[in-house]
Amino acid sequence: MDTAPSAQPLTPTAPAVGNRRRVATAAALASAVEWYDYFVFGIAAALVLGDLYFPAGSPTAGVLASFATFAVGFLARPLGGIVAGQLGDKRGRKPMLVLALTLMGLATTGIGLLPTYDTIGVAAPILLVAFRVMQGIAVGAQWGGAMLMATEYAPEGKRGIYGSFVQLGVPIGVVTANTVFLLAGAFTTDAAFAAWGWRVPFLVGLFVLVLAWYIHTRVEETPEFREAEKKLAEQEKAEQSSPLRAILKDHLGTVLLAGGSFAVNTATFYIIITGVLDYTTRELGMKRSAVLTVSLCISLTQLVLIPAAAALSDKIGRIRIYALGAAGIALWAVPMFLLIDTGSLLWLAVGTFVTSCFLSIMYGPQAALFAELFTPEMRYTGASLGYQIAAVLGGGLAPFVMVLLLEATGTSMAVSGYIIGLAVIALLSIKVLADRARSR
């Protein structure tokens, strides 16, 4: 029987304000560069990877193969979350964050240097999948470490806003990835972009290794983990279960509810930044640069909306804000695609902007909400598993499912129905989590 863990943190010695700011900044930067490296693959998958690494068959088949490779990264994310969560709950948040950044930097650089199918044949897609798996493991390990570095350093009553610093890594990563791709396209011809210009955004990701070194040498472990470490030492002496075993035995229901509550957010997000990019350029004939610019501008608005929603959750409660975002996604799913289907850049911007508002409302308090579902000694494992389950069920498959639904039905309303279905699951999961919180 699942019993939701206490959300109450331990009471460590308060860190200095300067150290809090340094840690929050480092966590936000770690999230930003990690997501940048992760997102450049999604953009490249929609634009060039199908032709370069999966050339056989129709253009649709190439895109499906490319998006399937994109999804592989999501399937690997729970592995990263499990391994890093287990070690992060036992050995510390910082070492796992440094390891995740290093792995991501190496994988992204490898993709940027990878020869195409025409050069090395079938080895090219195999290596592409391998590097994508590395990216998935890295981002699965990173989120929990960065989120806990921020929230466990947060002053009382500000866990939501501190957690949102890490959440800002997503729009920052999207903005940066889109900007670099736009610049690569602007300064190259179409032929040069297909030949080498698309590689530049991947090679820029090498700078993540510099940040990994900085965090390793300049950032301290969180106070809450240092306190939890004492409790873990006592548990190990008594030969009690590991954090992962404890989660699976007593708190699996909480993990599944967390994943179910968030799948609609991650699915809808990847639909509007990756699936819509493919749909509008391949099916509606819109210009690549114009669609990327819209995505970039909308992501900029999230830099304001995400911390605003998180700050509000510190005042009126996380569940209320979180549920509002999920309900908004459900209600806007049909209008969004009706606007996109006009083929107008203006209505594309309006449709995806409103969606991004609801995504931000939900995403802002999510880090603090997931952290508060688990006690410090199992928090990395529990929060990471919940997040990465959502990533697999939602984000990884969403662009692939979108293409299949469009091909099978010929209408974007099928994609709207997919989003609504996930939103219903989210609202039901949120209700159960809220009922449990009230009972505690």
Tab-separated table of C-alpha atoms in Angstrom:
chain	number	residue	atom	x	y	z
A	1	MET	CA	0.000	0.000	0.000
A	2	ASP	CA	1.359	3.381	-0.966
A	3	THR	CA	1.805	5.954	1.747
A	4	ALA	CA	2.777	9.381	0.523
A	5	PRO	CA	5.950	10.561	2.254
A	6	SER	CA	5.956	13.671	4.357
A	7	ALA	CA	6.591	16.850	2.443
A	8	GLN	CA	8.189	18.503	5.453
A	9	PRO	CA	11.905	19.184	4.980
A	10	LEU	CA	14.532	18.722	7.613
A	11	THR	CA	15.801	21.837	9.317
A	12	PRO	CA	19.429	22.415	8.374
A	13	THR	CA	21.544	25.387	9.186
A	14	ALA	CA	20.570	28.262	6.893
A	15	PRO	CA	23.191	28.909	4.213
A	16	ALA	CA	24.579	32.341	3.524
A	17	VAL	CA	22.615	34.528	1.102
A	18	GLY	CA	25.573	34.792	-1.282
A	19	ASN	CA	25.955	31.022	-1.380
A	20	ARG	CA	22.227	30.607	-2.029
A	21	ARG	CA	22.432	32.925	-5.010
A	22	ARG	CA	25.520	31.219	-6.387
A	23	VAL	CA	23.921	27.798	-6.097
A	24	ALA	CA	20.607	28.976	-7.601
A	25	THR	CA	22.463	30.576	-10.518
A	26	ALA	CA	24.590	27.485	-11.090
A	27	ALA	CA	21.521	25.222	-10.986
A	28	ALA	CA	19.671	27.439	-13.466
A	29	LEU	CA	22.663	27.508	-15.828
A	30	ALA	CA	23.103	23.742	-15.533
A	31	SER	CA	19.470	23.246	-16.473
A	32	ALA	CA	19.700	25.736	-19.354
A	33	VAL	CA	22.779	24.254	-21.017
A	34	GLU	CA	21.552	20.704	-20.467
A	35	TRP	CA	18.188	21.447	-22.064
A	36	TYR	CA	19.864	23.387	-24.869
A	37	ASP	CA	21.871	20.297	-25.764
A	38	TYR	CA	18.733	18.168	-25.537
A	39	PHE	CA	16.548	20.483	-27.619
A	40	VAL	CA	18.942	20.954	-30.529
A	41	PHE	CA	18.331	17.296	-31.318
A	42	GLY	CA	14.576	17.843	-31.462
A	43	ILE	CA	14.929	20.771	-33.874
A	44	ALA	CA	17.427	18.886	-36.028
A	45	ALA	CA	15.118	15.839	-36.020
A	46	ALA	CA	12.314	17.955	-37.471
A	47	LEU	CA	14.541	19.625	-40.079
A	48	VAL	CA	17.460	17.495	-41.318
A	49	LEU	CA	18.207	14.251	-39.478
A	50	GLY	CA	15.627	12.183	-41.370
A	51	ASP	CA	17.270	12.854	-44.750
A	52	LEU	CA	20.844	12.544	-43.468
A	53	TYR	CA	20.603	9.429	-41.302
A	54	PHE	CA	17.437	7.627	-42.480
A	55	PRO	CA	17.382	8.313	-46.250
A	56	ALA	CA	15.408	5.287	-47.440
A	57	GLY	CA	11.664	5.535	-48.051
A	58	SER	CA	9.307	8.507	-48.180
A	59	PRO	CA	9.871	11.873	-46.451
A	60	THR	CA	7.212	10.903	-43.896
A	61	ALA	CA	9.049	7.644	-43.135
A	62	GLY	CA	12.289	9.588	-42.650
A	63	VAL	CA	10.614	11.997	-40.236
A	64	LEU	CA	9.046	9.104	-38.313
A	65	ALA	CA	12.447	7.410	-38.013
A	66	SER	CA	14.006	10.676	-36.904
A	67	PHE	CA	11.301	11.278	-34.299
A	68	ALA	CA	11.619	7.669	-33.137
A	69	THR	CA	15.292	8.369	-32.454
A	70	PHE	CA	14.212	11.538	-30.660
A	71	ALA	CA	11.882	9.404	-28.509
A	72	VAL	CA	14.683	6.974	-27.628
A	73	GLY	CA	16.250	9.725	-25.543
A	74	PHE	CA	13.084	9.885	-23.454
A	75	LEU	CA	13.021	6.125	-22.956
A	76	ALA	CA	16.547	6.388	-21.527
A	77	ARG	CA	15.648	9.200	-19.131
A	78	PRO	CA	14.199	6.984	-16.357
A	79	LEU	CA	17.483	5.051	-16.319
A	80	GLY	CA	19.348	8.294	-15.704
A	81	GLY	CA	16.819	9.272	-13.053
A	82	ILE	CA	17.080	5.902	-11.284
A	83	VAL	CA	20.879	5.701	-11.250
A	84	ALA	CA	21.442	9.351	-10.363
A	85	GLY	CA	18.563	9.324	-7.890
A	86	GLN	CA	19.941	6.314	-6.047
A	87	LEU	CA	23.462	7.751	-5.920
A	88	GLY	CA	22.257	11.315	-5.403
A	89	ASP	CA	20.217	10.323	-2.342
A	90	LYS	CA	23.218	8.475	-0.920
A	91	ARG	CA	26.266	10.445	-2.083
A	92	GLY	CA	24.977	13.942	-2.788
A	93	ARG	CA	23.224	16.142	-5.342
A	94	LYS	CA	26.319	17.875	-6.694
A	95	PRO	CA	28.350	14.874	-7.943
A	96	MET	CA	25.407	13.582	-9.964
A	97	LEU	CA	24.767	16.989	-11.499
A	98	VAL	CA	28.416	17.268	-12.565
A	99	LEU	CA	28.335	13.754	-14.035
A	100	ALA	CA	25.127	14.496	-15.959
A	101	LEU	CA	26.565	17.688	-17.458
A	102	THR	CA	29.745	15.910	-18.526
A	103	LEU	CA	27.850	13.058	-20.176
A	104	MET	CA	25.568	15.484	-22.027
A	105	GLY	CA	28.500	17.542	-23.310
A	106	LEU	CA	30.243	14.465	-24.701
A	107	ALA	CA	27.074	13.061	-26.327
A	108	THR	CA	26.053	16.332	-27.989
A	109	THR	CA	29.545	16.931	-29.350
A	110	GLY	CA	29.559	13.375	-30.685
A	111	ILE	CA	26.362	14.037	-32.656
A	112	GLY	CA	27.857	17.235	-34.076
A	113	LEU	CA	30.863	15.287	-35.382
A	114	LEU	CA	28.971	12.170	-36.524
A	115	PRO	CA	29.312	11.240	-40.234
A	116	THR	CA	26.076	10.738	-42.173
A	117	TYR	CA	24.550	7.602	-43.712
A	118	ASP	CA	26.130	8.382	-47.087
A	119	THR	CA	29.583	8.342	-45.473
A	120	ILE	CA	29.568	5.366	-43.086
A	121	GLY	CA	26.315	3.593	-43.926
A	122	VAL	CA	24.215	1.862	-41.292
A	123	ALA	CA	26.739	2.732	-38.556
A	124	ALA	CA	25.533	6.343	-38.758
A	125	PRO	CA	21.957	5.801	-37.470
A	126	ILE	CA	23.223	3.261	-34.919
A	127	LEU	CA	25.686	5.771	-33.470
A	128	LEU	CA	23.065	8.515	-33.614
A	129	VAL	CA	20.748	6.381	-31.476
A	130	ALA	CA	23.607	5.612	-29.062
A	131	PHE	CA	24.415	9.297	-28.601
A	132	ARG	CA	20.721	10.065	-28.134
A	133	VAL	CA	20.523	7.416	-25.414
A	134	MET	CA	23.469	9.132	-23.697
A	135	GLN	CA	21.609	12.451	-23.913
A	136	GLY	CA	18.532	10.850	-22.387
A	137	ILE	CA	20.473	9.352	-19.485
A	138	ALA	CA	22.171	12.692	-18.893
A	139	VAL	CA	19.010	14.794	-18.810
A	140	GLY	CA	17.280	12.158	-16.681
A	141	ALA	CA	20.077	12.480	-14.148
A	142	GLN	CA	20.338	16.275	-14.387
A	143	TRP	CA	16.845	17.472	-13.532
A	144	GLY	CA	16.709	15.991	-10.043
A	145	GLY	CA	20.171	17.257	-9.149
A	146	ALA	CA	19.626	20.793	-10.404
A	147	MET	CA	16.120	21.013	-8.933
A	148	LEU	CA	17.254	19.863	-5.501
A	149	MET	CA	20.326	22.093	-5.516
A	150	ALA	CA	17.920	25.014	-5.918
A	151	THR	CA	14.971	23.997	-3.726
A	152	GLU	CA	17.035	22.626	-0.847
A	153	TYR	CA	18.888	25.927	-0.638
A	154	ALA	CA	15.644	27.934	-0.740
A	155	PRO	CA	14.759	30.172	2.237
A	156	GLU	CA	11.520	29.415	4.061
A	157	GLY	CA	8.415	30.198	2.005
A	158	LYS	CA	10.339	30.551	-1.288
A	159	ARG	CA	10.839	26.981	-2.429
A	160	GLY	CA	8.523	27.532	-5.410
A	161	ILE	CA	10.385	30.541	-6.790
A	162	TYR	CA	13.798	28.931	-6.216
A	163	GLY	CA	12.626	25.768	-7.968
A	164	SER	CA	11.442	27.851	-10.905
A	165	PHE	CA	15.036	28.980	-11.553
A	166	VAL	CA	15.744	25.437	-12.705
A	167	GLN	CA	12.490	25.304	-14.672
A	168	LEU	CA	13.629	28.401	-16.564
A	169	GLY	CA	16.298	26.212	-18.113
A	170	VAL	CA	13.662	24.836	-20.496
A	171	PRO	CA	12.639	28.123	-22.179
A	172	ILE	CA	16.244	29.364	-22.053
A	173	GLY	CA	17.331	26.146	-23.744
A	174	VAL	CA	14.612	26.483	-26.383
A	175	VAL	CA	15.434	30.145	-27.050
A	176	THR	CA	19.143	29.442	-27.335
A	177	ALA	CA	18.686	26.356	-29.511
A	178	ASN	CA	16.298	28.162	-31.866
A	179	THR	CA	18.574	31.211	-32.002
A	180	VAL	CA	21.633	29.167	-32.903
A	181	PHE	CA	19.699	27.269	-35.576
A	182	LEU	CA	18.341	30.523	-36.998
A	183	LEU	CA	21.853	31.976	-37.142
A	184	ALA	CA	23.228	28.811	-38.730
A	185	GLY	CA	20.484	28.975	-41.370
A	186	ALA	CA	20.924	32.710	-41.955
A	187	PHE	CA	24.653	32.479	-42.610
A	188	THR	CA	24.547	29.397	-44.832
A	189	THR	CA	22.776	28.352	-47.996
A	190	ASP	CA	20.261	25.516	-47.838
A	191	ALA	CA	22.884	23.155	-49.239
A	192	ALA	CA	25.548	24.295	-46.764
A	193	PHE	CA	23.075	24.040	-43.869
A	194	ALA	CA	22.275	20.427	-44.804
A	195	ALA	CA	25.979	19.658	-45.288
A	196	TRP	CA	27.467	21.203	-42.148
A	197	GLY	CA	25.502	24.200	-40.822
A	198	TRP	CA	23.178	22.030	-38.692
A	199	ARG	CA	26.239	20.688	-36.836
A	200	VAL	CA	27.181	24.063	-35.342
A	201	PRO	CA	24.415	24.058	-32.671
A	202	PHE	CA	25.607	20.648	-31.472
A	203	LEU	CA	29.251	21.724	-31.236
A	204	VAL	CA	28.266	24.814	-29.222
A	205	GLY	CA	26.977	22.391	-26.601
A	206	LEU	CA	30.575	21.519	-25.731
A	207	PHE	CA	30.616	24.517	-23.373
A	208	VAL	CA	28.528	22.473	-20.927
A	209	LEU	CA	31.790	20.870	-19.805
A	210	VAL	CA	33.036	24.256	-18.582
A	211	LEU	CA	29.966	24.618	-16.380
A	212	ALA	CA	30.430	21.092	-15.030
A	213	TRP	CA	33.945	22.049	-13.925
A	214	TYR	CA	32.664	25.238	-12.262
A	215	ILE	CA	29.986	23.418	-10.260
A	216	HIS	CA	32.484	20.749	-9.246
A	217	THR	CA	34.977	23.293	-7.893
A	218	ARG	CA	32.835	26.204	-6.653
A	219	VAL	CA	29.429	24.916	-5.466
A	220	GLU	CA	28.783	23.245	-2.101
A	221	GLU	CA	26.452	20.356	-1.336
A	222	THR	CA	22.929	21.280	-0.135
A	223	PRO	CA	22.268	21.681	3.624
A	224	GLU	CA	19.254	19.354	3.559
A	225	PHE	CA	21.305	16.549	2.027
A	226	ARG	CA	24.041	16.992	4.626
A	227	GLU	CA	21.412	16.518	7.326
A	228	ALA	CA	19.768	13.611	5.496
A	229	GLU	CA	23.194	11.990	5.044
A	230	LYS	CA	23.363	11.399	8.805
A	231	LYS	CA	20.036	9.580	8.709
A	232	LEU	CA	21.150	7.526	5.715
A	233	ALA	CA	24.310	6.463	7.547
A	234	GLU	CA	22.175	5.172	10.422
A	235	GLN	CA	19.916	3.321	7.981
A	236	GLU	CA	22.873	1.671	6.274
A	237	LYS	CA	24.209	0.514	9.633
A	238	ALA	CA	20.811	-1.025	10.347
A	239	GLU	CA	20.867	-2.612	6.852
A	240	GLN	CA	17.655	-0.875	5.840
A	241	SER	CA	16.543	-0.588	2.231
A	242	SER	CA	18.022	1.701	-0.387
A	243	PRO	CA	16.142	4.842	-1.499
A	244	LEU	CA	15.040	3.116	-4.706
A	245	ARG	CA	13.783	0.038	-2.870
A	246	ALA	CA	11.953	2.214	-0.356
A	247	ILE	CA	10.297	4.200	-3.155
A	248	LEU	CA	9.191	1.096	-5.062
A	249	LYS	CA	7.933	-0.614	-1.913
A	250	ASP	CA	6.076	2.168	-0.118
A	251	HIS	CA	5.690	5.149	-2.447
A	252	LEU	CA	5.255	3.813	-5.984
A	253	GLY	CA	1.696	5.192	-6.128
A	254	THR	CA	2.959	8.700	-5.420
A	255	VAL	CA	5.581	8.371	-8.156
A	256	LEU	CA	2.975	7.187	-10.687
A	257	LEU	CA	0.563	9.964	-9.729
A	258	ALA	CA	3.315	12.539	-10.142
A	259	GLY	CA	4.120	11.144	-13.591
A	260	GLY	CA	0.455	11.006	-14.591
A	261	SER	CA	-0.067	14.589	-13.481
A	262	PHE	CA	2.776	15.916	-15.634
A	263	ALA	CA	2.649	13.853	-18.846
A	264	VAL	CA	0.238	16.296	-20.524
A	265	ASN	CA	2.626	19.194	-19.916
A	266	THR	CA	5.679	17.535	-21.409
A	267	ALA	CA	3.687	16.041	-24.323
A	268	THR	CA	2.084	19.354	-25.256
A	269	PHE	CA	5.391	21.171	-24.921
A	270	TYR	CA	7.173	18.858	-27.376
A	271	ILE	CA	4.210	18.967	-29.723
A	272	ILE	CA	4.400	22.757	-30.026
A	273	ILE	CA	8.196	23.042	-30.280
A	274	THR	CA	8.978	19.941	-32.363
A	275	GLY	CA	5.836	18.370	-33.801
A	276	VAL	CA	4.369	21.692	-34.926
A	277	LEU	CA	7.706	22.648	-36.506
A	278	ASP	CA	7.521	19.561	-38.713
A	279	TYR	CA	3.771	19.923	-39.357
A	280	THR	CA	3.839	23.573	-40.367
A	281	THR	CA	6.904	23.308	-42.613
A	282	ARG	CA	6.177	19.927	-44.243
A	283	GLU	CA	2.371	19.906	-44.381
A	284	LEU	CA	1.352	23.590	-44.351
A	285	GLY	CA	4.282	24.932	-46.379
A	286	MET	CA	5.341	27.578	-43.856
A	287	LYS	CA	8.918	28.869	-43.772
A	288	ARG	CA	11.328	27.205	-41.369
A	289	SER	CA	12.876	30.466	-40.164
A	290	ALA	CA	9.464	32.033	-39.484
A	291	VAL	CA	8.229	29.085	-37.418
A	292	LEU	CA	11.496	28.962	-35.448
A	293	THR	CA	11.176	32.681	-34.739
A	294	VAL	CA	7.659	32.209	-33.373
A	295	SER	CA	8.884	29.396	-31.115
A	296	LEU	CA	11.752	31.581	-29.915
A	297	CYS	CA	9.514	34.550	-29.078
A	298	ILE	CA	6.995	32.413	-27.227
A	299	SER	CA	9.753	30.812	-25.169
A	300	LEU	CA	10.894	34.296	-24.140
A	301	THR	CA	7.487	34.949	-22.578
A	302	GLN	CA	7.920	31.828	-20.453
A	303	LEU	CA	10.892	33.460	-18.762
A	304	VAL	CA	8.363	35.749	-17.054
A	305	LEU	CA	5.408	33.389	-16.679
A	306	ILE	CA	7.228	30.452	-15.062
A	307	PRO	CA	8.669	32.341	-12.052
A	308	ALA	CA	5.418	34.317	-11.687
A	309	ALA	CA	3.406	31.091	-11.407
A	310	ALA	CA	5.969	29.635	-8.994
A	311	ALA	CA	5.915	32.736	-6.783
A	312	LEU	CA	2.108	32.620	-6.705
A	313	SER	CA	2.269	28.960	-5.665
A	314	ASP	CA	4.364	29.984	-2.648
A	315	LYS	CA	1.412	32.146	-1.533
A	316	ILE	CA	-1.743	30.220	-2.430
A	317	GLY	CA	-0.549	26.636	-2.861
A	318	ARG	CA	1.092	24.538	-5.558
A	319	ILE	CA	-1.837	22.231	-6.353
A	320	ARG	CA	-4.200	25.093	-7.241
A	321	ILE	CA	-1.785	26.653	-9.731
A	322	TYR	CA	-0.740	23.266	-11.120
A	323	ALA	CA	-4.353	22.177	-11.701
A	324	LEU	CA	-5.223	25.497	-13.350
A	325	GLY	CA	-2.501	24.949	-15.927
A	326	ALA	CA	-3.642	21.392	-16.687
A	327	ALA	CA	-7.274	22.482	-17.117
A	328	GLY	CA	-6.225	25.300	-19.430
A	329	ILE	CA	-4.247	22.923	-21.657
A	330	ALA	CA	-7.325	20.708	-22.021
A	331	LEU	CA	-9.643	23.593	-22.893
A	332	TRP	CA	-7.256	25.145	-25.431
A	333	ALA	CA	-6.189	21.955	-27.266
A	334	VAL	CA	-8.839	22.250	-30.005
A	335	PRO	CA	-8.670	26.045	-30.552
A	336	MET	CA	-4.882	25.840	-30.798
A	337	PHE	CA	-4.913	23.504	-33.796
A	338	LEU	CA	-7.805	25.301	-35.449
A	339	LEU	CA	-5.606	28.407	-35.430
A	340	ILE	CA	-2.482	26.557	-36.586
A	341	ASP	CA	-4.381	24.970	-39.492
A	342	THR	CA	-5.075	28.408	-40.989
A	343	GLY	CA	-1.440	28.459	-42.130
A	344	SER	CA	-1.156	32.022	-40.849
A	345	LEU	CA	1.986	32.940	-38.938
A	346	LEU	CA	-0.038	35.310	-36.736
A	347	TRP	CA	-2.586	32.664	-35.727
A	348	LEU	CA	0.211	30.123	-35.226
A	349	ALA	CA	1.764	32.576	-32.767
A	350	VAL	CA	-1.557	33.177	-30.979
A	351	GLY	CA	-2.420	29.488	-30.730
A	352	THR	CA	0.949	28.371	-29.391
A	353	PHE	CA	1.342	31.431	-27.137
A	354	VAL	CA	-1.853	30.707	-25.197
A	355	THR	CA	-0.785	27.071	-24.876
A	356	SER	CA	2.628	28.124	-23.584
A	357	CYS	CA	0.922	30.288	-20.942
A	358	PHE	CA	-0.900	27.263	-19.539
A	359	LEU	CA	2.286	25.170	-19.777
A	360	SER	CA	4.159	27.836	-17.797
A	361	ILE	CA	1.436	28.057	-15.145
A	362	MET	CA	1.783	24.320	-14.632
A	363	TYR	CA	5.563	24.129	-14.995
A	364	GLY	CA	6.411	26.951	-12.570
A	365	PRO	CA	5.446	25.184	-9.311
A	366	GLN	CA	6.210	21.662	-10.542
A	367	ALA	CA	9.781	21.422	-9.190
A	368	ALA	CA	8.785	22.436	-5.666
A	369	LEU	CA	5.647	20.267	-5.801
A	370	PHE	CA	7.586	17.142	-6.735
A	371	ALA	CA	10.294	17.886	-4.158
A	372	GLU	CA	7.674	18.220	-1.433
A	373	LEU	CA	6.171	14.812	-2.209
A	374	PHE	CA	9.231	13.059	-0.765
A	375	THR	CA	11.506	13.305	2.252
A	376	PRO	CA	15.143	14.412	1.686
A	377	GLU	CA	16.685	10.935	1.983
A	378	MET	CA	14.601	9.645	-0.973
A	379	ARG	CA	13.752	12.918	-2.724
A	380	TYR	CA	16.204	12.687	-5.648
A	381	THR	CA	14.971	9.190	-6.525
A	382	GLY	CA	11.245	9.853	-6.065
A	383	ALA	CA	11.058	13.233	-7.794
A	384	SER	CA	13.269	12.102	-10.680
A	385	LEU	CA	11.227	8.963	-11.299
A	386	GLY	CA	7.962	10.903	-11.341
A	387	TYR	CA	9.341	13.456	-13.769
A	388	GLN	CA	10.959	10.921	-16.096
A	389	ILE	CA	7.889	8.672	-16.217
A	390	ALA	CA	5.997	11.725	-17.471
A	391	ALA	CA	8.760	12.354	-20.003
A	392	VAL	CA	8.428	8.839	-21.429
A	393	LEU	CA	4.620	8.762	-21.494
A	394	GLY	CA	4.335	12.320	-22.769
A	395	GLY	CA	7.297	14.084	-24.309
A	396	GLY	CA	9.234	11.270	-25.919
A	397	LEU	CA	6.348	9.808	-27.857
A	398	ALA	CA	4.367	12.986	-28.530
A	399	PRO	CA	5.950	14.142	-31.855
A	400	PHE	CA	5.955	10.541	-33.117
A	401	VAL	CA	2.323	10.025	-32.085
A	402	MET	CA	1.415	13.354	-33.676
A	403	VAL	CA	2.799	12.300	-37.070
A	404	LEU	CA	1.042	8.911	-36.845
A	405	LEU	CA	-2.290	10.539	-35.925
A	406	LEU	CA	-2.016	13.059	-38.754
A	407	GLU	CA	-1.185	10.324	-41.268
A	408	ALA	CA	-3.945	7.995	-40.015
A	409	THR	CA	-6.760	10.535	-39.681
A	410	GLY	CA	-5.778	13.428	-41.916
A	411	THR	CA	-6.890	15.928	-39.278
A	412	SER	CA	-5.088	17.765	-36.492
A	413	MET	CA	-8.159	17.325	-34.280
A	414	ALA	CA	-6.840	13.837	-33.531
A	415	VAL	CA	-3.783	15.467	-31.952
A	416	SER	CA	-6.076	17.728	-29.913
A	417	GLY	CA	-7.898	14.630	-28.676
A	418	TYR	CA	-4.570	13.092	-27.642
A	419	ILE	CA	-3.727	16.203	-25.595
A	420	ILE	CA	-7.183	16.270	-23.967
A	421	GLY	CA	-6.883	12.620	-22.971
A	422	LEU	CA	-3.564	13.276	-21.231
A	423	ALA	CA	-5.046	16.355	-19.548
A	424	VAL	CA	-7.893	14.272	-18.069
A	425	ILE	CA	-5.318	11.836	-16.646
A	426	ALA	CA	-3.407	14.804	-15.220
A	427	LEU	CA	-6.447	16.304	-13.509
A	428	LEU	CA	-7.430	12.964	-11.980
A	429	SER	CA	-3.872	12.436	-10.711
A	430	ILE	CA	-3.761	15.955	-9.266
A	431	LYS	CA	-7.054	15.372	-7.452
A	432	VAL	CA	-5.714	12.231	-5.778
A	433	LEU	CA	-2.495	14.024	-4.779
A	434	ALA	CA	-4.542	16.889	-3.350
A	435	ASP	CA	-6.780	14.508	-1.389
A	436	ARG	CA	-3.721	12.817	0.082
A	437	ALA	CA	-2.192	16.169	1.029
A	438	ARG	CA	-5.390	17.170	2.842
A	439	SER	CA	-5.529	13.857	4.699
A	440	ARG	CA	-1.980	14.394	5.938
